[in-house]
XYZ file of C-alpha atoms in Angstrom:
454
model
C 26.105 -54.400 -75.126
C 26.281 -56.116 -71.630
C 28.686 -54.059 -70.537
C 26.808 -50.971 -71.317
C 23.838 -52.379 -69.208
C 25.585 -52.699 -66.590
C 27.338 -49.672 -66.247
C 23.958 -47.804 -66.846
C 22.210 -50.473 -63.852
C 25.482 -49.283 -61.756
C 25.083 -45.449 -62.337
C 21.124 -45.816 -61.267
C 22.370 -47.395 -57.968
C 24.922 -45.097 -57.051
C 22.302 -42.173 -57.845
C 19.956 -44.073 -55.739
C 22.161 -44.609 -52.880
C 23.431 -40.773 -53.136
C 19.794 -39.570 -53.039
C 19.122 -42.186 -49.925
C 22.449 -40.537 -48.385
C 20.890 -36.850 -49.031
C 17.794 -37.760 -47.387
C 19.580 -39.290 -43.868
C 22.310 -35.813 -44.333
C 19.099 -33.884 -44.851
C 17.277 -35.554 -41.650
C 20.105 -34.988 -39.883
C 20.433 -31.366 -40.038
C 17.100 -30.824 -39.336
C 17.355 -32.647 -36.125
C 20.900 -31.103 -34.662
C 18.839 -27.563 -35.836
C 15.668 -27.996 -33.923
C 17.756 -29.350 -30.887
C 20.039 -25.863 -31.442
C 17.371 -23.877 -31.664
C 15.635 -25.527 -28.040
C 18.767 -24.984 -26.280
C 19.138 -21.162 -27.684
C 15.689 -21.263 -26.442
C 15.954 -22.441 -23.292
C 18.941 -20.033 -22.528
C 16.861 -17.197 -23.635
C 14.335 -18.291 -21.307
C 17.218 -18.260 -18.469
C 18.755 -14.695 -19.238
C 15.718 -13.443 -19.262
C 14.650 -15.032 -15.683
C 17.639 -13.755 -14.430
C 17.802 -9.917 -16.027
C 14.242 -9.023 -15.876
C 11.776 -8.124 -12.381
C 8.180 -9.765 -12.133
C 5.655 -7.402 -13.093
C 2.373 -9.260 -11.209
C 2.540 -11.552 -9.035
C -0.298 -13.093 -6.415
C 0.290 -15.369 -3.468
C -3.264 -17.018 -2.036
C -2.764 -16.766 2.079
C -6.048 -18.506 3.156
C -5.200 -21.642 5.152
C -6.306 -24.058 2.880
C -4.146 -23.333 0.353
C -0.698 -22.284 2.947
C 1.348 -25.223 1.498
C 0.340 -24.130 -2.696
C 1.325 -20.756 -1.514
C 4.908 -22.181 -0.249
C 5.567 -23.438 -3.730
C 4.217 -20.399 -5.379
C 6.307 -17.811 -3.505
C 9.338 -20.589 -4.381
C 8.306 -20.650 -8.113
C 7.763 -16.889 -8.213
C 10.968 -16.109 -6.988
C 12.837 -18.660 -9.069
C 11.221 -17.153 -12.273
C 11.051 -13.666 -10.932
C 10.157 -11.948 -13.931
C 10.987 -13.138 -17.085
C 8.129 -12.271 -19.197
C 5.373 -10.754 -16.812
C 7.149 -6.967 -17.189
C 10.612 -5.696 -17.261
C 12.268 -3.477 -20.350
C 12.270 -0.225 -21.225
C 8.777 0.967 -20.546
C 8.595 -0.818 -16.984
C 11.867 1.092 -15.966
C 11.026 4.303 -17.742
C 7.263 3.919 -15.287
C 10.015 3.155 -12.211
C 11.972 6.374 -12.733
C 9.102 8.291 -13.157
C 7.231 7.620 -10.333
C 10.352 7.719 -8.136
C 11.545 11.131 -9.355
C 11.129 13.689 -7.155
C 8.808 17.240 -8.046
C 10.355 19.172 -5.929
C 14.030 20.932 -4.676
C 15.392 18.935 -2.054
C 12.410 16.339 -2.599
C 12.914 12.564 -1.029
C 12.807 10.063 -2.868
C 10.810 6.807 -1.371
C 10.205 3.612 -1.877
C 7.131 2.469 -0.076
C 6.690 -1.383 0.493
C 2.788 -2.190 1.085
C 2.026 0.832 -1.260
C -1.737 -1.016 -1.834
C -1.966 -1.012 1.345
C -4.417 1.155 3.944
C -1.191 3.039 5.265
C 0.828 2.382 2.769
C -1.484 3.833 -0.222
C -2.143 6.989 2.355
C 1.373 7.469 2.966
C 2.412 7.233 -0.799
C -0.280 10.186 -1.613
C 0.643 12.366 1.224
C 4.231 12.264 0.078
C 3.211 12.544 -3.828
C 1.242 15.281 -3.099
C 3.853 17.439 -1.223
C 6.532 16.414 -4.255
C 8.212 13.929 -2.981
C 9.035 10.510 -5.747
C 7.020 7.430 -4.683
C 7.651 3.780 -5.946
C 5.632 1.444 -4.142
C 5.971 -2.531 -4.314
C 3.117 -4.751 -3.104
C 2.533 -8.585 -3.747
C -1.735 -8.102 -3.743
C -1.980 -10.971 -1.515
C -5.677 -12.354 -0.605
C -5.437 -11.882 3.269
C -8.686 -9.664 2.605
C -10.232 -8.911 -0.086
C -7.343 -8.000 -2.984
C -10.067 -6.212 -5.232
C -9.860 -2.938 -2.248
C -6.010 -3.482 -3.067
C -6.530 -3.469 -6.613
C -8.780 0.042 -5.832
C -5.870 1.911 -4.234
C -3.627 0.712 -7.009
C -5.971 2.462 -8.978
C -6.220 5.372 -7.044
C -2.684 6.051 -6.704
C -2.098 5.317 -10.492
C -4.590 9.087 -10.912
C -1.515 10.667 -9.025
C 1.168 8.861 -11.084
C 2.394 6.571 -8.413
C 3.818 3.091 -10.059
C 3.314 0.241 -7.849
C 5.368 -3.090 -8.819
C 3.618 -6.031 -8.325
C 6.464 -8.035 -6.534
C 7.148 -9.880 -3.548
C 10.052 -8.262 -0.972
C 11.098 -11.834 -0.618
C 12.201 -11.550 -4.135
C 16.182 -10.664 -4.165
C 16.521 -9.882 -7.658
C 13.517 -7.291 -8.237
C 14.710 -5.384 -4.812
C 18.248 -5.634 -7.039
C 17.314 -4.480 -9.824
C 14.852 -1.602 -8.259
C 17.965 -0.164 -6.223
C 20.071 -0.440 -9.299
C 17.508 1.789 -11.602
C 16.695 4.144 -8.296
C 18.859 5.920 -6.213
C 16.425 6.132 -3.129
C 17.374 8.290 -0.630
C 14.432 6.513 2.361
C 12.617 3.055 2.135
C 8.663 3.176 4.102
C 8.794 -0.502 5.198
C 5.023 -0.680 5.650
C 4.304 -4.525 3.905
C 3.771 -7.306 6.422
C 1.353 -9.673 7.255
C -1.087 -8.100 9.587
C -3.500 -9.377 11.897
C -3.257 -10.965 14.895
C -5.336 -13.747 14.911
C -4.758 -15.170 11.326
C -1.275 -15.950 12.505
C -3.384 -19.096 14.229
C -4.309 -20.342 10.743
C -1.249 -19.616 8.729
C 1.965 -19.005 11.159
C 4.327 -19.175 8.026
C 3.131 -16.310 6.360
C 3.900 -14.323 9.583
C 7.793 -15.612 9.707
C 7.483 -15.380 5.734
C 6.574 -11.620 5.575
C 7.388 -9.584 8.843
C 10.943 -11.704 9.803
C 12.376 -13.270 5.755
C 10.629 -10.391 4.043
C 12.319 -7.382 6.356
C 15.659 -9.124 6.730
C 15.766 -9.434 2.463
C 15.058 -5.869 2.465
C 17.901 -4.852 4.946
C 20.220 -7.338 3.025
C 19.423 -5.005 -0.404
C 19.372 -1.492 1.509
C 22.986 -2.404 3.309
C 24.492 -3.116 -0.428
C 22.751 0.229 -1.657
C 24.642 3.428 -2.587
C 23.706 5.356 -1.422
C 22.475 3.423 1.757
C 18.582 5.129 2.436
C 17.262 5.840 5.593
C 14.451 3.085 7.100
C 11.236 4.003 8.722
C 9.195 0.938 9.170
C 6.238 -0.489 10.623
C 6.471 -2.099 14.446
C 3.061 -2.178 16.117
C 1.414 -1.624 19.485
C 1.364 -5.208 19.389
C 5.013 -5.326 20.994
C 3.388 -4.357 24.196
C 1.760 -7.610 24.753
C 1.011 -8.443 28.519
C 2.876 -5.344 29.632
C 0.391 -3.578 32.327
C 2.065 0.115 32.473
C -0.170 3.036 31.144
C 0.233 4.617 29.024
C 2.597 2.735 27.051
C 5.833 4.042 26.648
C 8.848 2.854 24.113
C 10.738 2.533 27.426
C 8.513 -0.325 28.555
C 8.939 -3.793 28.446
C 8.509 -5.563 25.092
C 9.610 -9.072 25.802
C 6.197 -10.955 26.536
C 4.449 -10.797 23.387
C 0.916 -12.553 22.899
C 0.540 -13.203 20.017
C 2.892 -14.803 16.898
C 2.462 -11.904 15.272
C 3.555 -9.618 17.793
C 6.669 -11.795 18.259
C 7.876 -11.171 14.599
C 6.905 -7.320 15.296
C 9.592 -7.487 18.257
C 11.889 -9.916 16.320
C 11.872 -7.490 13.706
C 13.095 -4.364 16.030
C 15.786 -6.445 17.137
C 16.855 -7.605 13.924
C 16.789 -3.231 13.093
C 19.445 -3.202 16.151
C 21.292 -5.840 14.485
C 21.578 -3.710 11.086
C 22.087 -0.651 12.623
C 24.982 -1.939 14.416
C 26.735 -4.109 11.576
C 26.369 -2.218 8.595
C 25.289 1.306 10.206
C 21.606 1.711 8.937
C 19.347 4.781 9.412
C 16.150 2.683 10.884
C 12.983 4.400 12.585
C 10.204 1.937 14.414
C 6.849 3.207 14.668
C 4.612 1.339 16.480
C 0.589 2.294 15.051
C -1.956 2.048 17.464
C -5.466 0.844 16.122
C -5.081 2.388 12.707
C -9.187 3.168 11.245
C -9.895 5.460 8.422
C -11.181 5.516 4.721
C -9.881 2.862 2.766
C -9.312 0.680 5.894
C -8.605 -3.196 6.363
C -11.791 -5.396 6.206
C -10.166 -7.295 8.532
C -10.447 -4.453 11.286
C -13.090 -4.371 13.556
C -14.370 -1.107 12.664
C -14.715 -1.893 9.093
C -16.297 -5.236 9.466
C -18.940 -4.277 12.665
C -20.117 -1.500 9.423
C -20.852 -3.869 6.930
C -22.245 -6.250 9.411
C -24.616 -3.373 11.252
C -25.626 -2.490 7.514
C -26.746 -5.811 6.601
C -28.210 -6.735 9.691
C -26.066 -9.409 11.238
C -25.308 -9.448 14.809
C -21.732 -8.758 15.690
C -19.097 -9.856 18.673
C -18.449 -7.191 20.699
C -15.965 -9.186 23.202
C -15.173 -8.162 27.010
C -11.980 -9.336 29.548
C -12.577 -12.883 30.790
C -13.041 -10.688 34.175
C -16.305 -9.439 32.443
C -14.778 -5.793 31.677
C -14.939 -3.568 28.796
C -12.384 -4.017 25.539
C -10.569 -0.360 24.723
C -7.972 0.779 21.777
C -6.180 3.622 21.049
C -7.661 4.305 17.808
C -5.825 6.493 15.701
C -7.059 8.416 12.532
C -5.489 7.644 9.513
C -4.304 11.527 8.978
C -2.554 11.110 12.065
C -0.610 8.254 11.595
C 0.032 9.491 7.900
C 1.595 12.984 9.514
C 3.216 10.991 11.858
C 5.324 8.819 9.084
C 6.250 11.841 7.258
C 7.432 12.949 10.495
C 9.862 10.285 11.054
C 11.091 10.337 6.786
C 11.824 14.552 7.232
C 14.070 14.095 10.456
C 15.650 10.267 9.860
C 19.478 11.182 9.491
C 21.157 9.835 6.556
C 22.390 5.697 6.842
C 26.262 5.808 7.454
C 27.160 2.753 6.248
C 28.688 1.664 1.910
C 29.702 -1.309 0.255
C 28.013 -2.980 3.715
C 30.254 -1.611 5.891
C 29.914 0.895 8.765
C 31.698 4.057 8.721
C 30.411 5.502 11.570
C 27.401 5.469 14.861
C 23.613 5.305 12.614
C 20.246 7.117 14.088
C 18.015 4.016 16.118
C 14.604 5.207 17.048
C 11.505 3.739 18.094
C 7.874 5.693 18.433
C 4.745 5.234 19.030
C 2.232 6.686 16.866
C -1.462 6.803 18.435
C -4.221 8.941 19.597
C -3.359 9.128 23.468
C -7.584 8.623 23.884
C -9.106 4.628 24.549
C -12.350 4.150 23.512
C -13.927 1.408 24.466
C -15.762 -1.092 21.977
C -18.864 -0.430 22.923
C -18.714 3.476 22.451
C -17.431 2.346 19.030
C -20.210 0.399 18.086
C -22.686 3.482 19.799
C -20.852 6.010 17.120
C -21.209 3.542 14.345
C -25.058 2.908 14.968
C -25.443 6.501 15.438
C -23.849 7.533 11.964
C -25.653 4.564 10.035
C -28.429 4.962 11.381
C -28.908 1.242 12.264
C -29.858 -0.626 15.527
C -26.776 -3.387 15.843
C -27.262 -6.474 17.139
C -24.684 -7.173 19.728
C -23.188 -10.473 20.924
C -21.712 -9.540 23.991
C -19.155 -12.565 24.818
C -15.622 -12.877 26.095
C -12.639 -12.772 24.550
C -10.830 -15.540 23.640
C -7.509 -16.392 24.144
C -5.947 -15.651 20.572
C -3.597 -13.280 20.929
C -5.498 -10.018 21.404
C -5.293 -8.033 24.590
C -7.689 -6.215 26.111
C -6.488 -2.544 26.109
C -4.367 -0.193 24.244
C -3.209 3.414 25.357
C -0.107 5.467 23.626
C 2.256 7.750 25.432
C 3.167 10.055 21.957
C 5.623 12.168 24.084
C 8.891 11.393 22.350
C 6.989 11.380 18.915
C 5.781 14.972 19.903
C 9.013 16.235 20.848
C 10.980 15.186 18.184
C 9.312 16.015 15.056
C 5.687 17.411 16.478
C 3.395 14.546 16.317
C 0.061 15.872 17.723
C -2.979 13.438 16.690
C -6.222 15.773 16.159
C -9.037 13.688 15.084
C -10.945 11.876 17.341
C -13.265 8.994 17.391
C -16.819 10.424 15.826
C -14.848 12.446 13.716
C -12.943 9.705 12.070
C -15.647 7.481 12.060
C -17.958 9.823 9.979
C -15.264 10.281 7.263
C -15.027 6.574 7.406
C -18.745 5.719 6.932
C -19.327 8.452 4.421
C -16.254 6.453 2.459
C -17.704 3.006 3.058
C -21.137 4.258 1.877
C -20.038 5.839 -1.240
C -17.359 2.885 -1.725
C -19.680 -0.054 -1.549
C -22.850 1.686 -3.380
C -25.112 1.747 0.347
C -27.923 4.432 0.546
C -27.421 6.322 3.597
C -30.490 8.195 5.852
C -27.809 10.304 7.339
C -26.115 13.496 6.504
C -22.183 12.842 6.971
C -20.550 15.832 6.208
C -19.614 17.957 9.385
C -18.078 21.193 10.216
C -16.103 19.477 13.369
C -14.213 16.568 11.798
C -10.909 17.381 13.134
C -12.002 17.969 17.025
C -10.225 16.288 19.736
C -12.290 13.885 22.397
């Protein structure tokens, strides 16, 4: 009878201990599979990093924020893309957009598309058939919601702008790897001359790391496209030779960004004699028009005038009068289709040269100075409104105090021939702003002469 009490207290231990061993076995798994499934995880989280572009992206440029914006352009990069776009539907919207409507049709991608060239430029070339992908990173140097408008307006016309950075290698790789583009319209950079006092980087960041990125991708590209990209008027800098000429000199600069401007046409040289790229300068002159930078004095001496504020209008230190080439948006638009329909093809593969590559520079303007005050005279006349004007001397930030464009070569080699002048431009430009921003205007815009040359 003991003996059977015992062996029946034995089997309840061993079924104890055997249930206790279950439990630890059972606790066990659970563990190594939650630690499994974190790594599969994690490695998801990595292929997809690696495979898949950005689809938005924002960078804040205003000075108090320069060194967040250093780590955000860092971490954007680093996680370009993983689940902010990418797939199926984001390439299907790439080839779409990029596909050309007509024979023979380019097709183009157009950095800066959100931009005030860059969204004109992207229509013009819609319009006439062409494909058009743009890529812009919506940055806040002005206003991004005016960005955010031309997105929209270019969206109408089925132009696909990626929200991306050109900084970022693997989007630019994986856009030339869906898109056999046949030209790149290098129009993103970080304009303005006197920002580049507040926030240096971003100039170096954009118009020097930016362009040479690009050129790295283009170089690898088959087939290589042809390059027609933004210089400026800004190259000029203390140069005292009138009307400016490409021939001139370029090497005294006054302002940072002006400096990247040049560093960037030497760094085109470079390219076009490693790796034997098609590349095209153009340097704008005073760009104004509809849908214009906020930053520009034209656009900002309107919304000033309209609210009443007085406004700067700056002479030399010498007491004389401040003049730029402005130059209608149309213009400057013909003038980069221009330079796309004749740029020869790159002659470069694999990133090597097979043979001598077209190198051009041009300057795009209206041939006509106007002086700030006649500017401001136009302005009050269209609006209506009195201004109140600050008259005070420049200071020394970069900015020079005149601006006049020799077009010759332009002219002769693909007919650029500016048309619009001054009053003209600046009526289609008020009558935008007015309708734009909601203003009541006194003053009938329309006119029968817009296209008239001073």
């Amino acid at each position: 009878m003991a003996s059977s009490i015992e062996v029946m207290k034995l089997e309840r231990y061993n079924s104890y201990i055997r249930k206790v061993n279950s439990t630890k076995l059972i606790v066990a798994s659970s563990k190594l599979l939650f630690r499994v499934t974190l790594l599969v995880a994690i490695l998801l989280i990595f292929f997809f990093i690696i495979n898949y572009p950005p689809f938005t992206s924002s960078k804040n440029n205003n000075t108090s924020h320069i060194h967040h914006n250093n780590i955000h352009i860092t971490t954007h990069n680093l996680l370009s893309s993983s689940i902010y776009g990418g797939g199926s539907t984001w390439e299907k919207q790439v080839r779409h957009s990029s596909m050309p409507r007509r024979i023979n049709g380019l097709s183009v991608l157009v950095t800066g598309a959100a931009g005030f060239v860059g969204s004109h430029c992207s229509l013009a070339l819609k319009k006439r058939g062409d494909g058009v992908l743009g890529i812009d990173n919506f940055n806040s140097y002005y206003d991004p919601s005016l960005k955010r408008g031309r997105q929209r307006l270019l969206a109408q016309h089925e132009i696909f702008i990626v929200d991306g950075d050109i900084n970022d290698a693997e989007l630019l790789t994986k856009l030339f790897d869906i898109v056999p583009f046949t030209h790149v319209l290098h129009l993103a950079a970080q304009a303005g001359v006197r920002y580049a006092m507040q926030n240096p980087q971003s100039y170096v960041q954009s118009n020097i790391a930016g362009f040479v990125n690009l050129l790295e991708m283009v170089k690898l590209a088959n087939p290589q496209p042809a390059i027609v990209w933004a210089s400026s008027s800004s190259v000029y800098g203390l140069n005292t030779n009138v009307p400016f000429s490409e021939n001139d000199r370029t090497d005294q600069p006054a302002s940072l960004y002006a400096a990247t401007k040049k560093a960037g046409e030497e760094i085109a040289h470079t390219y076009n004699h490693i790796y034997g790229l098609s590349l095209t300068a153009l340097r704008f002159f005073t760009v104004y028009g509809p849908w214009g930078r906020p930053d520009m004095a034209y656009f900002f001496f309107t919304k000033d005038m309209v609210q009443g504020k007085p406004i700067n209008v700056y002479v030399t230190q010498d007491g004389k009068e401040v003049a730029r080439d402005f130059t209608y948006i149309d213009d400057i638009v013909k003038g980069c289709l221009g330079a796309l329909d004749t740029a020869e093809r790159s002659t470069g593969s694999g990133g090597k040269k097979r043979g001598p590559a077209q190198l051009r520079v041009y300057n795009l303007g209206n041939t006509s100075p106007i002086s700030v005050n006649k500017l401001v005279t136009i302005l009050e006349s269209l609006l209506n409104v009195k201004a109140k004007k600050n008259v005070t001397k420049m200071p020394r930030n970069g900015d020079v105090p005149f601006t006049h464009a020799n077009v010759t070569l332009a002219k002769k080699d693909f007919g650029y021939k500016p048309t619009t002048n001054l009053s003209s431009g600046l009526r289609k430009f008020v009558k935008w702003y007015v309708s734009y921003y909601g203003i009541q205007s006194s003053k009938e815009l329309d006119s029968p002469s817009d296209h008239s040359q001073d």
